[in-house]
Amino acid sequence: MDYYSLDELEVMQQNDFIRAAVDRVGVGVVIADPEQEDTPVVYVNKGFEELTGYEAKDVLGRNCRFLQGEDTESENLDKIRDALKSKENMKVELRNYRKDGSEFWNELQIYTVFIEKLNQDFFVGVQQDVTKRVEAERLVGHYSTEVKRLSTPIVPVEDGVSILPLIGNVDDERLQQMLDAVSNHVQEEKEDYLILDLSGVSFFNEEIHIGIYQLNQLLNLMGTTLILSGVTPKFAMGSTPYANFSELSLRSYTSVRQALERIRNDIQI
Ligand SMILES: Cc1cc2nc3c(=O)[nH]c(=O)nc-3n(C[C@H](O)[C@H](O)[C@H](O)COP(=O)(O)O)c2cc1C
């Protein structure tokens, strides 16, 4: 039977406390030894086993790269390599794979910790499954791109003529989106005319007037004539401080139909 001194028992109890606590922190914790060949894992907690499906015995003595796969982003691995080389703390989100091959997003933090008793540095890795958040962020990103795309629909109406109906509120971001969409479209389709229909705009602010001014300049450079439709007297008056549309020789009509008729007349002449 082994006998322990009170001091030794105290140390063992402390270690048990710490181990039990680290096992229950709800994240993966890994310690790797950079003094050994290929920086092998020397400790994993229960959280790591639960997160990855690997047991400690599968993992001890191996480098943590076994969690990676074909789709793990190489720029993140560069970031890890750099941080380990300079022993700087770091955080990355990377694609990892569990023992059963299923994929998860790992928010990995690595810290360098100096252990005085052993007179050496160790790397401590903390892994957290952030798959739900990453997927939600991607979905939001996808829908916001889709909403932006749908908010600037450029509709071809006949040869060389397209209409862009502006609907709802127009802010800086949407104007930028409009300028981008129009320049891409005109570059591809080489339109002669673009009708910007303002009848669905709920209120006119400074951004809209400036945006139209910029759009006109852009289209001029590309050899396309900008025509405004749905212009109300309120809009025309509001535009004076920002851009004098009559000076810009911008043609404006009260409706799309009227604008189209005038264009057809132009083409016939
Ligand atoms: C403590 C520690 C924990 C690590 N945990 C992970 C991990 O959870 N997932 C992962 O893909 N890489 C992890 N790594 C990174 C890899 O072990 C390795 O450093 C990385 O793949 C870059 O090196 P390599 O080019 O030699 O593969 C960890 C590294 C250390 C030091």
PDB file of N, CA and C in Angstrom, residues 135-151 177:
ATOM      1  N   GLU A 135     -22.587  29.056 -39.587  1.00  0.00           N
ATOM      2  CA  GLU A 135     -23.619  28.789 -40.598  1.00  0.00           C
ATOM      3  C   GLU A 135     -24.653  29.910 -40.634  1.00  0.00           C
ATOM      4  N   ALA A 136     -25.020  30.409 -39.429  1.00  0.00           N
ATOM      5  CA  ALA A 136     -26.007  31.505 -39.379  1.00  0.00           C
ATOM      6  C   ALA A 136     -25.435  32.746 -40.065  1.00  0.00           C
ATOM      7  N   GLU A 137     -24.154  33.043 -39.813  1.00  0.00           N
ATOM      8  CA  GLU A 137     -23.537  34.221 -40.434  1.00  0.00           C
ATOM      9  C   GLU A 137     -23.517  34.086 -41.955  1.00  0.00           C
ATOM     10  N   ARG A 138     -23.227  32.867 -42.409  1.00  0.00           N
ATOM     11  CA  ARG A 138     -23.169  32.652 -43.869  1.00  0.00           C
ATOM     12  C   ARG A 138     -24.540  32.846 -44.501  1.00  0.00           C
ATOM     13  N   LEU A 139     -25.561  32.346 -43.779  1.00  0.00           N
ATOM     14  CA  LEU A 139     -26.928  32.463 -44.290  1.00  0.00           C
ATOM     15  C   LEU A 139     -27.335  33.929 -44.377  1.00  0.00           C
ATOM     16  N   VAL A 140     -27.008  34.690 -43.319  1.00  0.00           N
ATOM     17  CA  VAL A 140     -27.342  36.122 -43.309  1.00  0.00           C
ATOM     18  C   VAL A 140     -26.623  36.810 -44.475  1.00  0.00           C
ATOM     19  N   GLY A 141     -25.333  36.473 -44.659  1.00  0.00           N
ATOM     20  CA  GLY A 141     -24.541  37.051 -45.750  1.00  0.00           C
ATOM     21  C   GLY A 141     -25.183  36.747 -47.096  1.00  0.00           C
ATOM     22  N   HIS A 142     -25.622  35.485 -47.263  1.00  0.00           N
ATOM     23  CA  HIS A 142     -26.221  35.058 -48.530  1.00  0.00           C
ATOM     24  C   HIS A 142     -27.510  35.842 -48.809  1.00  0.00           C
ATOM     25  N   TYR A 143     -28.373  35.928 -47.745  1.00  0.00           N
ATOM     26  CA  TYR A 143     -29.643  36.617 -47.958  1.00  0.00           C
ATOM     27  C   TYR A 143     -29.452  38.110 -48.178  1.00  0.00           C
ATOM     28  N   SER A 144     -28.468  38.702 -47.484  1.00  0.00           N
ATOM     29  CA  SER A 144     -28.325  40.149 -47.674  1.00  0.00           C
ATOM     30  C   SER A 144     -27.802  40.438 -49.079  1.00  0.00           C
ATOM     31  N   THR A 145     -26.952  39.544 -49.639  1.00  0.00           N
ATOM     32  CA  THR A 145     -26.513  39.729 -51.034  1.00  0.00           C
ATOM     33  C   THR A 145     -27.715  39.597 -51.968  1.00  0.00           C
ATOM     34  N   GLU A 146     -28.563  38.597 -51.655  1.00  0.00           N
ATOM     35  CA  GLU A 146     -29.732  38.332 -52.500  1.00  0.00           C
ATOM     36  C   GLU A 146     -30.707  39.525 -52.453  1.00  0.00           C
ATOM     37  N   VAL A 147     -30.899  40.055 -51.224  1.00  0.00           N
ATOM     38  CA  VAL A 147     -31.814  41.200 -51.068  1.00  0.00           C
ATOM     39  C   VAL A 147     -31.274  42.393 -51.848  1.00  0.00           C
ATOM     40  N   LYS A 148     -29.947  42.599 -51.756  1.00  0.00           N
ATOM     41  CA  LYS A 148     -29.343  43.725 -52.482  1.00  0.00           C
ATOM     42  C   LYS A 148     -29.531  43.544 -53.984  1.00  0.00           C
ATOM     43  N   ARG A 149     -29.307  42.296 -54.431  1.00  0.00           N
ATOM     44  CA  ARG A 149     -29.442  42.027 -55.868  1.00  0.00           C
ATOM     45  C   ARG A 149     -30.873  42.312 -56.320  1.00  0.00           C
ATOM     46  N   LEU A 150     -31.830  41.857 -55.494  1.00  0.00           N
ATOM     47  CA  LEU A 150     -33.235  42.047 -55.861  1.00  0.00           C
ATOM     48  C   LEU A 150     -33.659  43.506 -55.750  1.00  0.00           C
ATOM     49  N   SER A 151     -32.922  44.283 -54.938  1.00  0.00           N
ATOM     50  CA  SER A 151     -33.343  45.674 -54.754  1.00  0.00           C
ATOM     51  C   SER A 151     -32.868  46.573 -55.893  1.00  0.00           C
ATOM     52  N   GLN A 177     -24.595  50.035 -54.485  1.00  0.00           N
ATOM     53  CA  GLN A 177     -25.028  48.786 -55.117  1.00  0.00           C
ATOM     54  C   GLN A 177     -25.618  49.088 -56.504  1.00  0.00           C
TER      55      GLN A 177
END
